[in-house]
PDB file of C-alpha atoms and ligand atoms in Angstrom:
ATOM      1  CA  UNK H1281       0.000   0.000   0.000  1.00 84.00           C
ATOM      2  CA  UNK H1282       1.158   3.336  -0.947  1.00 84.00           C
ATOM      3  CA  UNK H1283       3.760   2.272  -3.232  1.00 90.00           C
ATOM      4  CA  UNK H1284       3.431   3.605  -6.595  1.00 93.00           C
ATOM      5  CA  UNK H1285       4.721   1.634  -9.672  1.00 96.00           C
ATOM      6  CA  UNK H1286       7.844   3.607  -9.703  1.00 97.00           C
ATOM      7  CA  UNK H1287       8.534   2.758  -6.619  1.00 96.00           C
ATOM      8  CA  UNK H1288       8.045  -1.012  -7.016  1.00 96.00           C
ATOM      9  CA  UNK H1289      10.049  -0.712 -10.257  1.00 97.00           C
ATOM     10  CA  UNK H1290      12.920   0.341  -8.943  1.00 98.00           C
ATOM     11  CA  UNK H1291      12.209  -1.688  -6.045  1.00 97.00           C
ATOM     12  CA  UNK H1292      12.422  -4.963  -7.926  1.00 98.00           C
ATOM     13  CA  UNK H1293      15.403  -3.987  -9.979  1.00 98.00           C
ATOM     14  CA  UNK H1294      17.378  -3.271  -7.210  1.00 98.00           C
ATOM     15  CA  UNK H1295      16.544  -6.831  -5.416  1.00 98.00           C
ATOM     16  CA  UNK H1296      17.490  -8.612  -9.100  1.00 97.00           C
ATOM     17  CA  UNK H1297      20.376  -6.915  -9.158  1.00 98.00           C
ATOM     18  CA  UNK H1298      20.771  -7.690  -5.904  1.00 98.00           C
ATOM     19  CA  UNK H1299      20.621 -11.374  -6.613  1.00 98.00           C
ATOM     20  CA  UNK H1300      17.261 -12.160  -4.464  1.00 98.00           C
ATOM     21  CA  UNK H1301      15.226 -14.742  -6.101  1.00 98.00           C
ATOM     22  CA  UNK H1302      12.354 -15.288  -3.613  1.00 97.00           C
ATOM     23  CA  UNK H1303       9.491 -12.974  -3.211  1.00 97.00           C
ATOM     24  CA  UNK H1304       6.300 -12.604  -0.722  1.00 97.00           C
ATOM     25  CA  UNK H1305       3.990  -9.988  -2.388  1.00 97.00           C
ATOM     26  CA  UNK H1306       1.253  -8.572   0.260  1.00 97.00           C
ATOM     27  CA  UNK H1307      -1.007  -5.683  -0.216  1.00 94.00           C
ATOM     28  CA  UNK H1308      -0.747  -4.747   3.359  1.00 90.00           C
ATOM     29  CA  UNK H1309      -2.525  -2.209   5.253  1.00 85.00           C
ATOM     30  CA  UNK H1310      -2.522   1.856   4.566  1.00 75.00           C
ATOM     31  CA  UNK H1311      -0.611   3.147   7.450  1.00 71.00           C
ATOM     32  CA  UNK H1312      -2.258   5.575   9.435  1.00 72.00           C
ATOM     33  CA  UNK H1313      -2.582   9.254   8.414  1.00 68.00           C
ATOM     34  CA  UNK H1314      -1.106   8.178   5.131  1.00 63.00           C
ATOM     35  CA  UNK H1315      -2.911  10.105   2.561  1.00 64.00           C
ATOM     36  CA  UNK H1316      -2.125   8.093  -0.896  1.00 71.00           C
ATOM     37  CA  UNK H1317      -2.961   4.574  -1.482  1.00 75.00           C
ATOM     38  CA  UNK H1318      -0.487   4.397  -4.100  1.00 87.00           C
ATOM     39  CA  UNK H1319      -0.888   2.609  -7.301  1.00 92.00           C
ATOM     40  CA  UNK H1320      -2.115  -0.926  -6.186  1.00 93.00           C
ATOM     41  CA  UNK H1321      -5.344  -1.463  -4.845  1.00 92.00           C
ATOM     42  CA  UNK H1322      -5.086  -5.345  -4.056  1.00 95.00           C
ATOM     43  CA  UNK H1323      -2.219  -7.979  -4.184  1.00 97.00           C
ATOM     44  CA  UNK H1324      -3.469  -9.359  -7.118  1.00 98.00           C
ATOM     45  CA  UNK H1325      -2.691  -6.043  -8.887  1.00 97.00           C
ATOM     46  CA  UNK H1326       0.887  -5.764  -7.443  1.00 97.00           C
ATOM     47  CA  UNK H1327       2.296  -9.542  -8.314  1.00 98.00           C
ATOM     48  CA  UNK H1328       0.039  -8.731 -12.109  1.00 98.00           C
ATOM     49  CA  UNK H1329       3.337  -6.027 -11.969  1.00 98.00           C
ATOM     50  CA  UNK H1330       6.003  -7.831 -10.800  1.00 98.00           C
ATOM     51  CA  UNK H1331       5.295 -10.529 -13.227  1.00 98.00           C
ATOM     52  CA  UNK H1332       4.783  -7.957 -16.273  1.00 98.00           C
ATOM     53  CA  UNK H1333       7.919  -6.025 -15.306  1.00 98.00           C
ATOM     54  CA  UNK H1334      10.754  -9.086 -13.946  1.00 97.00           C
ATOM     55  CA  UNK H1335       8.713 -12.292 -16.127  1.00 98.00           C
ATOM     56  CA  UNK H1336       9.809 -15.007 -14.022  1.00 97.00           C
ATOM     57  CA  UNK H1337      12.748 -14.456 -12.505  1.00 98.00           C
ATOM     58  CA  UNK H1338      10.672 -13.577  -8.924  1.00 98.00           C
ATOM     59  CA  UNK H1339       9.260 -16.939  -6.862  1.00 98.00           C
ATOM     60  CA  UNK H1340       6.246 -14.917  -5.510  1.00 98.00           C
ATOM     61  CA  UNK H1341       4.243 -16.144  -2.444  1.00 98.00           C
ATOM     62  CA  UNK H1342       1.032 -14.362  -1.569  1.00 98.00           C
ATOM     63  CA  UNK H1343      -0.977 -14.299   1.651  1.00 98.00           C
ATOM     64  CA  UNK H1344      -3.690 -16.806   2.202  1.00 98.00           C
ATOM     65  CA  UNK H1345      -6.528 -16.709   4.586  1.00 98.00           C
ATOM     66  CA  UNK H1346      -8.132 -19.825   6.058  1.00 97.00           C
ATOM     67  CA  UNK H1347     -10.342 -17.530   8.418  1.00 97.00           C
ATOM     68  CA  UNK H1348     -11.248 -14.885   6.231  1.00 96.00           C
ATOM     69  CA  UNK H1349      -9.680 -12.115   5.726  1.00 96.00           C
ATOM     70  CA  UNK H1350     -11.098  -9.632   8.247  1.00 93.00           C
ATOM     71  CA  UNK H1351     -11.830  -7.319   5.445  1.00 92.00           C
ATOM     72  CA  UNK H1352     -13.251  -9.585   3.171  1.00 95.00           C
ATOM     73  CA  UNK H1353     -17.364  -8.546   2.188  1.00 92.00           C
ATOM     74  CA  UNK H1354     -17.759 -12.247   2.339  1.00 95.00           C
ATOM     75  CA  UNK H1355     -16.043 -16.119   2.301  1.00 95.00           C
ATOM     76  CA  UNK H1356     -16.758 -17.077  -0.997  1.00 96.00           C
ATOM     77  CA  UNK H1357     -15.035 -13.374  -2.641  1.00 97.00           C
ATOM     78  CA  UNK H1358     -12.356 -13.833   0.054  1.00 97.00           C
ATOM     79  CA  UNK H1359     -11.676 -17.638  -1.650  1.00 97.00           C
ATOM     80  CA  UNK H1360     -11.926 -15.576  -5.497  1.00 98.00           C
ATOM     81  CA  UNK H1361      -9.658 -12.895  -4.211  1.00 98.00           C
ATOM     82  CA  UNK H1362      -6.814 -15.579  -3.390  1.00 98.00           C
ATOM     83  CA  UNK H1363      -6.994 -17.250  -6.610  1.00 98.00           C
ATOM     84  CA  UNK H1364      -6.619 -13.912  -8.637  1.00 98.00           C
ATOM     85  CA  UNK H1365      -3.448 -13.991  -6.964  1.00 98.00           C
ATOM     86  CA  UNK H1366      -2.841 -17.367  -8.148  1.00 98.00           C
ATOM     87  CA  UNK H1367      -3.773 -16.418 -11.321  1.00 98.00           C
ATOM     88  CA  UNK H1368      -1.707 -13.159 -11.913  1.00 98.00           C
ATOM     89  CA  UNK H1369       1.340 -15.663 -11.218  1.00 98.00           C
ATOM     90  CA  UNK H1370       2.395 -16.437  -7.321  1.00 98.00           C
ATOM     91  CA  UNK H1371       3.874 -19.455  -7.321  1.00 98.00           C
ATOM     92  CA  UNK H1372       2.671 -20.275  -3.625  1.00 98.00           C
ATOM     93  CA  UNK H1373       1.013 -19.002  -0.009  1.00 98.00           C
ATOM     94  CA  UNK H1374       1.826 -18.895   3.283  1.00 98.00           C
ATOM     95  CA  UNK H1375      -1.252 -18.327   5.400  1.00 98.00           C
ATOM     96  CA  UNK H1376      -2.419 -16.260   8.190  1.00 98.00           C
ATOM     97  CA  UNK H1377      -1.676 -18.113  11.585  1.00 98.00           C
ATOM     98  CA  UNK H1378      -4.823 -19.923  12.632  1.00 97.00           C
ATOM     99  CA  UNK H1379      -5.248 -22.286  15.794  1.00 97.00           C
ATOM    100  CA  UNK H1380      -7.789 -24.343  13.986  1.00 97.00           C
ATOM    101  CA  UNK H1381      -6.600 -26.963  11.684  1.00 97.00           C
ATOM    102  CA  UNK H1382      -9.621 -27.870  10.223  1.00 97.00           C
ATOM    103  CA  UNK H1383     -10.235 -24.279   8.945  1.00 97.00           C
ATOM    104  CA  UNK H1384      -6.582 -24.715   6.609  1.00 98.00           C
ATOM    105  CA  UNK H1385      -7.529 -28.111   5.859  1.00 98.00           C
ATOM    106  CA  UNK H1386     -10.992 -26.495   4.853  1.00 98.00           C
ATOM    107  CA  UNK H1387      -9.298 -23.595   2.650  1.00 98.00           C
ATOM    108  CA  UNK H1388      -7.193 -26.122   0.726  1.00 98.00           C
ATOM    109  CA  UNK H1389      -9.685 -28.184  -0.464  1.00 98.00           C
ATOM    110  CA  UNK H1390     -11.700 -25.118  -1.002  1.00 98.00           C
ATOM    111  CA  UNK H1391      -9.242 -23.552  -3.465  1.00 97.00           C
ATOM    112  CA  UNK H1392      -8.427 -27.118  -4.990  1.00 98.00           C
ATOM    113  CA  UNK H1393     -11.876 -27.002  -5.899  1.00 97.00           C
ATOM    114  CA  UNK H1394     -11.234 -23.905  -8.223  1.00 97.00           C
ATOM    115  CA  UNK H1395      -9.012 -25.251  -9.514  1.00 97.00           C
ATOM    116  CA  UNK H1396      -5.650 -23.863  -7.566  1.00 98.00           C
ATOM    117  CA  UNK H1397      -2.639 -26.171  -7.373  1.00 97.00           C
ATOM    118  CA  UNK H1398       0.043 -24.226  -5.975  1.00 98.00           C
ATOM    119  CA  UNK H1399       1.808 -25.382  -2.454  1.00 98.00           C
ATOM    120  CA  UNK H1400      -0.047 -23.754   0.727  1.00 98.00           C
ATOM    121  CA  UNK H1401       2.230 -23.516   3.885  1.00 98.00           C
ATOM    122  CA  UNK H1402       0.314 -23.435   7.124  1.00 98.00           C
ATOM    123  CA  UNK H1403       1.566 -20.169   8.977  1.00 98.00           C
ATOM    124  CA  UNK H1404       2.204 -20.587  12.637  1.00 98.00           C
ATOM    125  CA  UNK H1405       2.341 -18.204  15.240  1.00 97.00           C
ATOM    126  CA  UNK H1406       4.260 -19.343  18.155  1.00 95.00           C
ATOM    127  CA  UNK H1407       2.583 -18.122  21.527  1.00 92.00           C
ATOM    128  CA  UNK H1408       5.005 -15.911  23.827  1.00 87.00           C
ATOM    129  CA  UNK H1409       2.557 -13.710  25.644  1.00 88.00           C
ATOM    130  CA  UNK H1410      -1.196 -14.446  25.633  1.00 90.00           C
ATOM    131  CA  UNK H1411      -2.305 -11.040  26.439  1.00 89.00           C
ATOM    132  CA  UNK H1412      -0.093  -9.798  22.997  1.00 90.00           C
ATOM    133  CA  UNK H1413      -1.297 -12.870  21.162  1.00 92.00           C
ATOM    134  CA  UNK H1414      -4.832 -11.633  21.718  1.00 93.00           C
ATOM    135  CA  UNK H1415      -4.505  -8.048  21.026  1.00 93.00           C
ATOM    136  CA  UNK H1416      -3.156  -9.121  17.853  1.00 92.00           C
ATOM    137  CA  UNK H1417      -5.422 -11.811  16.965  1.00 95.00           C
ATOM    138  CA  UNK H1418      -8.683  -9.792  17.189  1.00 92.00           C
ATOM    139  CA  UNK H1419      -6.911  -7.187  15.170  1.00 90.00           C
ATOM    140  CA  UNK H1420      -6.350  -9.465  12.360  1.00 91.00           C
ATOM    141  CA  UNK H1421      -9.001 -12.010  12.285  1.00 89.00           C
ATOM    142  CA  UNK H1422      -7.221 -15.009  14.019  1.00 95.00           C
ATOM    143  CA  UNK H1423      -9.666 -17.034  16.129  1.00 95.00           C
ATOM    144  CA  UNK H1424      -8.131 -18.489  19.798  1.00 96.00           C
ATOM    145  CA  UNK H1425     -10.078 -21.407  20.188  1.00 95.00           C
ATOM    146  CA  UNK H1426     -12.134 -21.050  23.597  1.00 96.00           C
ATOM    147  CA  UNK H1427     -10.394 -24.048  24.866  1.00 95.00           C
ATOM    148  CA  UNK H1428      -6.926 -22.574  24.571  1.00 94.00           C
ATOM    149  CA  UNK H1429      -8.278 -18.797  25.860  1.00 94.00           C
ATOM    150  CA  UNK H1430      -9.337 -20.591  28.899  1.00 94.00           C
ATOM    151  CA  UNK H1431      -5.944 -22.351  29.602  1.00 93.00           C
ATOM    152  CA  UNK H1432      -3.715 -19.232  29.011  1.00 92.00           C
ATOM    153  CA  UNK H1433      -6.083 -17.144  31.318  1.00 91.00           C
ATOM    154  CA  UNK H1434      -5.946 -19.985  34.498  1.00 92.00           C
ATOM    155  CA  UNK H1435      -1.831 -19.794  33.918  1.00 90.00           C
ATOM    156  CA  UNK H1436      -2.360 -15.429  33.950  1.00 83.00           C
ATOM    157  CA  UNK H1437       1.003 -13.962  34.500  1.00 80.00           C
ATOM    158  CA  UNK H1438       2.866 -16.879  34.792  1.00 88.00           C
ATOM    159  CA  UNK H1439       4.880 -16.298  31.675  1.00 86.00           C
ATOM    160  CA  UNK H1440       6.865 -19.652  32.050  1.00 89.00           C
ATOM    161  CA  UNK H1441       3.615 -22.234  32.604  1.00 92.00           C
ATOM    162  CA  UNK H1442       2.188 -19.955  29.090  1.00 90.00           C
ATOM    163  CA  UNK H1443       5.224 -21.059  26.938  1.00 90.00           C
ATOM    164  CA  UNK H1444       5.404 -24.597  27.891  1.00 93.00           C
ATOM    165  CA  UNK H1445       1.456 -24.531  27.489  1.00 94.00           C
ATOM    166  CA  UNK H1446       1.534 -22.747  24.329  1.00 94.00           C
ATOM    167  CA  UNK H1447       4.640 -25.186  22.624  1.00 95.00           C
ATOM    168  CA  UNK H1448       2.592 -27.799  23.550  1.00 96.00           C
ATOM    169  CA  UNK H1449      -0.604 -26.504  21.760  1.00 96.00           C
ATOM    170  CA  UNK H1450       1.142 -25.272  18.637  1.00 97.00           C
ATOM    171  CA  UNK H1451       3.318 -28.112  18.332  1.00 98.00           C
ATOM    172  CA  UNK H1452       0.484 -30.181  18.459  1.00 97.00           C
ATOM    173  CA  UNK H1453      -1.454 -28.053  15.871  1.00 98.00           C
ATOM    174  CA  UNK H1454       2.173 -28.264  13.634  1.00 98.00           C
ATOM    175  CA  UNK H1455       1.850 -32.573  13.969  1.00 98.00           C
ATOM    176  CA  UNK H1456      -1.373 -32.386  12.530  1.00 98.00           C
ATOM    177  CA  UNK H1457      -0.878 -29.919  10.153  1.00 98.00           C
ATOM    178  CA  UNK H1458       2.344 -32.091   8.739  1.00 97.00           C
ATOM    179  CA  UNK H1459       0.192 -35.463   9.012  1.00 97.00           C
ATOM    180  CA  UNK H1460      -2.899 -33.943   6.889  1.00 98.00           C
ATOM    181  CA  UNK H1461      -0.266 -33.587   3.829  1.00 97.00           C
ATOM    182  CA  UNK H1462       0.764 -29.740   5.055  1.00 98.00           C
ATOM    183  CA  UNK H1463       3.882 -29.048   2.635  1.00 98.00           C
ATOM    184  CA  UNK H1464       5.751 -27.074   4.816  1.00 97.00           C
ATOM    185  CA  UNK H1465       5.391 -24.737   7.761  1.00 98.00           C
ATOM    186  CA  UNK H1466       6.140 -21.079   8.591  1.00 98.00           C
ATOM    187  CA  UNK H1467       6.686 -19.741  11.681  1.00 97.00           C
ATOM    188  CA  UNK H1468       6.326 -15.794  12.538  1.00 96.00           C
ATOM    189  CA  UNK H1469       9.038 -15.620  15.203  1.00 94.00           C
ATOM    190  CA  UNK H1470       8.617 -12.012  14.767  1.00 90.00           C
ATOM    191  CA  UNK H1471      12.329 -11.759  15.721  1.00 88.00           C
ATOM    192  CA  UNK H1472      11.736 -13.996  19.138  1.00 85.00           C
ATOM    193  CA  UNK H1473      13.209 -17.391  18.363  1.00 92.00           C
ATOM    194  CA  UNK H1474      12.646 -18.834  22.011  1.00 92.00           C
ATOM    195  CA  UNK H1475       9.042 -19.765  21.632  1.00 92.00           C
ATOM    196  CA  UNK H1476       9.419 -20.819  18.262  1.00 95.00           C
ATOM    197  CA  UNK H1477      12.863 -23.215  19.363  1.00 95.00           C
ATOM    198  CA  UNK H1478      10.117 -24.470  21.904  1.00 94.00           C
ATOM    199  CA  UNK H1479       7.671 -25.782  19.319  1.00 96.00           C
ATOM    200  CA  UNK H1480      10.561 -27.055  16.984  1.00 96.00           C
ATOM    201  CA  UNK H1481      11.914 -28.896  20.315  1.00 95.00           C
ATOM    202  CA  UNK H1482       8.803 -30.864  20.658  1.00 93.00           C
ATOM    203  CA  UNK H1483       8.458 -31.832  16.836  1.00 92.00           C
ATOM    204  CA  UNK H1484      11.995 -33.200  16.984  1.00 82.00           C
TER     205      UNK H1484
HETATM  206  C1  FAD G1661       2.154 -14.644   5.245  1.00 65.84           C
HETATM  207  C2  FAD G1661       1.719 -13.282   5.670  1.00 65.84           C
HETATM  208  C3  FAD G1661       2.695 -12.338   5.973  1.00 65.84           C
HETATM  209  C4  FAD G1661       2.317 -11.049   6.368  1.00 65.84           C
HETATM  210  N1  FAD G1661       3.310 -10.171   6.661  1.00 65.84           N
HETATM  211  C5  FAD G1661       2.985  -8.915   7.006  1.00 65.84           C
HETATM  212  C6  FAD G1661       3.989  -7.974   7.298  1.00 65.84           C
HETATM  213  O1  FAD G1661       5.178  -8.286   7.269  1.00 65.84           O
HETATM  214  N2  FAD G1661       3.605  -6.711   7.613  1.00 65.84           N
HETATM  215  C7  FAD G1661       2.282  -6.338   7.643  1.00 65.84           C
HETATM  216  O2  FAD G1661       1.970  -5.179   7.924  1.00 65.84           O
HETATM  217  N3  FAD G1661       1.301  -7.213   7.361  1.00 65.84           N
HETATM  218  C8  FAD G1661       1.619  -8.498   7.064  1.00 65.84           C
HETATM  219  N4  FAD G1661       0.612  -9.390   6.790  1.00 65.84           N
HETATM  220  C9  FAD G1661      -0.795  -8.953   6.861  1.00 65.84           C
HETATM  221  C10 FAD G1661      -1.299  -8.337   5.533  1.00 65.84           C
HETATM  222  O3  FAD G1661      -0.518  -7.213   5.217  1.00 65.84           O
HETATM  223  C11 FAD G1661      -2.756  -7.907   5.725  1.00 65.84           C
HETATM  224  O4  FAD G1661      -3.587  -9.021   5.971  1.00 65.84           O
HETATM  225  C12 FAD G1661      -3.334  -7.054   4.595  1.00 65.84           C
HETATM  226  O5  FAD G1661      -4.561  -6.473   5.086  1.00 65.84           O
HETATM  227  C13 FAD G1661      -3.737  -7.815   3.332  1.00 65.84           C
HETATM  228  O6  FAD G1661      -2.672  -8.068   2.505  1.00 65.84           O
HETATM  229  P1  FAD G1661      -2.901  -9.117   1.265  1.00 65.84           P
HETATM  230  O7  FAD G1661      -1.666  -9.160   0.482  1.00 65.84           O
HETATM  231  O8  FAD G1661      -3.459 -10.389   1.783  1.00 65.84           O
HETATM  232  O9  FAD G1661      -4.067  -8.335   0.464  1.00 65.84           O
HETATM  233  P2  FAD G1661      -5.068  -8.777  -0.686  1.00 65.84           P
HETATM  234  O10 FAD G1661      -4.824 -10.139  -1.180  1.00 65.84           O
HETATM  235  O11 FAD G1661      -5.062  -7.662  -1.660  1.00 65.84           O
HETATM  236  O12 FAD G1661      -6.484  -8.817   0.077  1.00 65.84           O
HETATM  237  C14 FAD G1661      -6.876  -7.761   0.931  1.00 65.84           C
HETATM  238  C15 FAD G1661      -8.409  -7.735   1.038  1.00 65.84           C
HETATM  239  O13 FAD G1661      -8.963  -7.249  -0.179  1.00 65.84           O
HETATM  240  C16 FAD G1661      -9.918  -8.161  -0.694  1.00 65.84           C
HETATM  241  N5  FAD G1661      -9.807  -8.108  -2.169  1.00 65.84           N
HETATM  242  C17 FAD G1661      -8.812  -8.588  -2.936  1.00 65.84           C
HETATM  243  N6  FAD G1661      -9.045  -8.334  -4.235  1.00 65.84           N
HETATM  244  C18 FAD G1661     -10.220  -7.656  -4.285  1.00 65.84           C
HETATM  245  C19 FAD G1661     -11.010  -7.100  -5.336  1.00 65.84           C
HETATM  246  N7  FAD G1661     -10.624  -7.192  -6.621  1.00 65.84           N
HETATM  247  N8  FAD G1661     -12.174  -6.474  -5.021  1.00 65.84           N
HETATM  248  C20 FAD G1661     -12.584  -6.379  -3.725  1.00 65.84           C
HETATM  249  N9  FAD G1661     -11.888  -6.879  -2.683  1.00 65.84           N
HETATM  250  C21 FAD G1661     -10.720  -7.514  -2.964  1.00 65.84           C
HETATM  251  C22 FAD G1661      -9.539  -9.512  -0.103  1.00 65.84           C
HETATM  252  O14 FAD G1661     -10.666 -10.396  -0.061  1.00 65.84           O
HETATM  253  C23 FAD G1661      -9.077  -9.082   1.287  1.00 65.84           C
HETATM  254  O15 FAD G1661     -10.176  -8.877   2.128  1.00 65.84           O
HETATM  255  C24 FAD G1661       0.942 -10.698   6.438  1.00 65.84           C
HETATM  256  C25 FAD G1661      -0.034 -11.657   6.159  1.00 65.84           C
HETATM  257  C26 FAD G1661       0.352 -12.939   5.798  1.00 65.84           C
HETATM  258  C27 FAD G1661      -0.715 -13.978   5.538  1.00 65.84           C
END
């Protein structure tokens, strides 16, 4: 957002030259009080560019949204957004970090349906700190199942008890992910690697 094509131009010359082969193209949000949208309404629109300006040299993932994206009118446009994406040329999607395995399970065969063959990863979000975790989740449209809410909250500011808690549930959610033919994983370690060690620990 706010990028105009320019900007991404020069942008994406700079990482060819640059030698960087692997792109992840995201619309992302308008930062507050920014006044110009810039030239790209939607993802779609931006990897369109990258593919009509650098052909194929770019691998381009795009974001992927088992729960909806939060500003989505409705499911079934969300699931049509995604594969425009696919369509204008990303070669693959990571998704937004979901607790709920059946709702990326759920996606994939959705977008199989249309007719979208590209490699999903699962996007996992390690949990460091509930009370962040939360904030962040009802921000963007991630749903805590009630079950794990309920065990963070008994363990309150017991930071220690909430990390060997939350490896447990994520690594959990990671085995069943892998098992149910999940080609990969991602993890947002958002620059934290304990919590994400943690999971990896219990996977082996
Ligand atoms: C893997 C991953 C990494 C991320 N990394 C970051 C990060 O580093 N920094 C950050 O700030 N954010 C990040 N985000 C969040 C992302 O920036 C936001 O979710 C953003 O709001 C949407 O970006 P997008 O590329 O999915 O947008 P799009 O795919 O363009 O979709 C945005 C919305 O527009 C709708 N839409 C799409 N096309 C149309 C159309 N033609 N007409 C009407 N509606 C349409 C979609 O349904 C969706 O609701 C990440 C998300 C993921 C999944």
């Amino acid at each position: 957002m706010g990028g105009t094509r320019a900007e991404i131009r020069a942008l994406l010359d700079g990482y060819k030259a640059a030698g960087y082969r692997r792109i992840v193209a995201l619309r992302g949000d308008l930062p507050s009080g920014m006044a110009s949208a810039g030239d790209f309404r939607y993802a779609a629109e931006l990897v369109s560019f990258i593919r009509e300006h650098s052909g194929d040299h770019f691998h381009i993932e795009v974001a992927a949204y088992p729960e909806i994206h939060p500003q989505a009118d409705d499911a079934h446009a969300d699931l049509h957004h995604f594969k425009a994406k696919v369509d204008a040329g990303a070669n693959g999607a990571i998704t937004q970090y979901f607790f709920n395995p059946d709702a990326y399970f759920r996606f994939v065969d959705d977008v199989h349906r249309l007719g979208v063959r590209v490699p999903i990863v699962p996007g996992i979000m390690p949990i460091a700190n509930y009370t962040q975790l939360k904030r962040f989740s009802d921000a963007c449209g991630a749903e805590i199942p009630r079950w794990i809410a309920k065990r963070m909250q008994a363990h309150g500011d017991d930071a220690a008890s909430v990390r060997v808690l939350g490896a447990e549930v994520v690594a959990q959610l990671c085995r069943r992910l892998l098992d149910g033919g999940a080609p990969g994983l991602h993890f947002y370690t958002l620059n934290r690697a304990r919590a994400t060690r943690a999971v990896l620990e219990q996977l082996d």
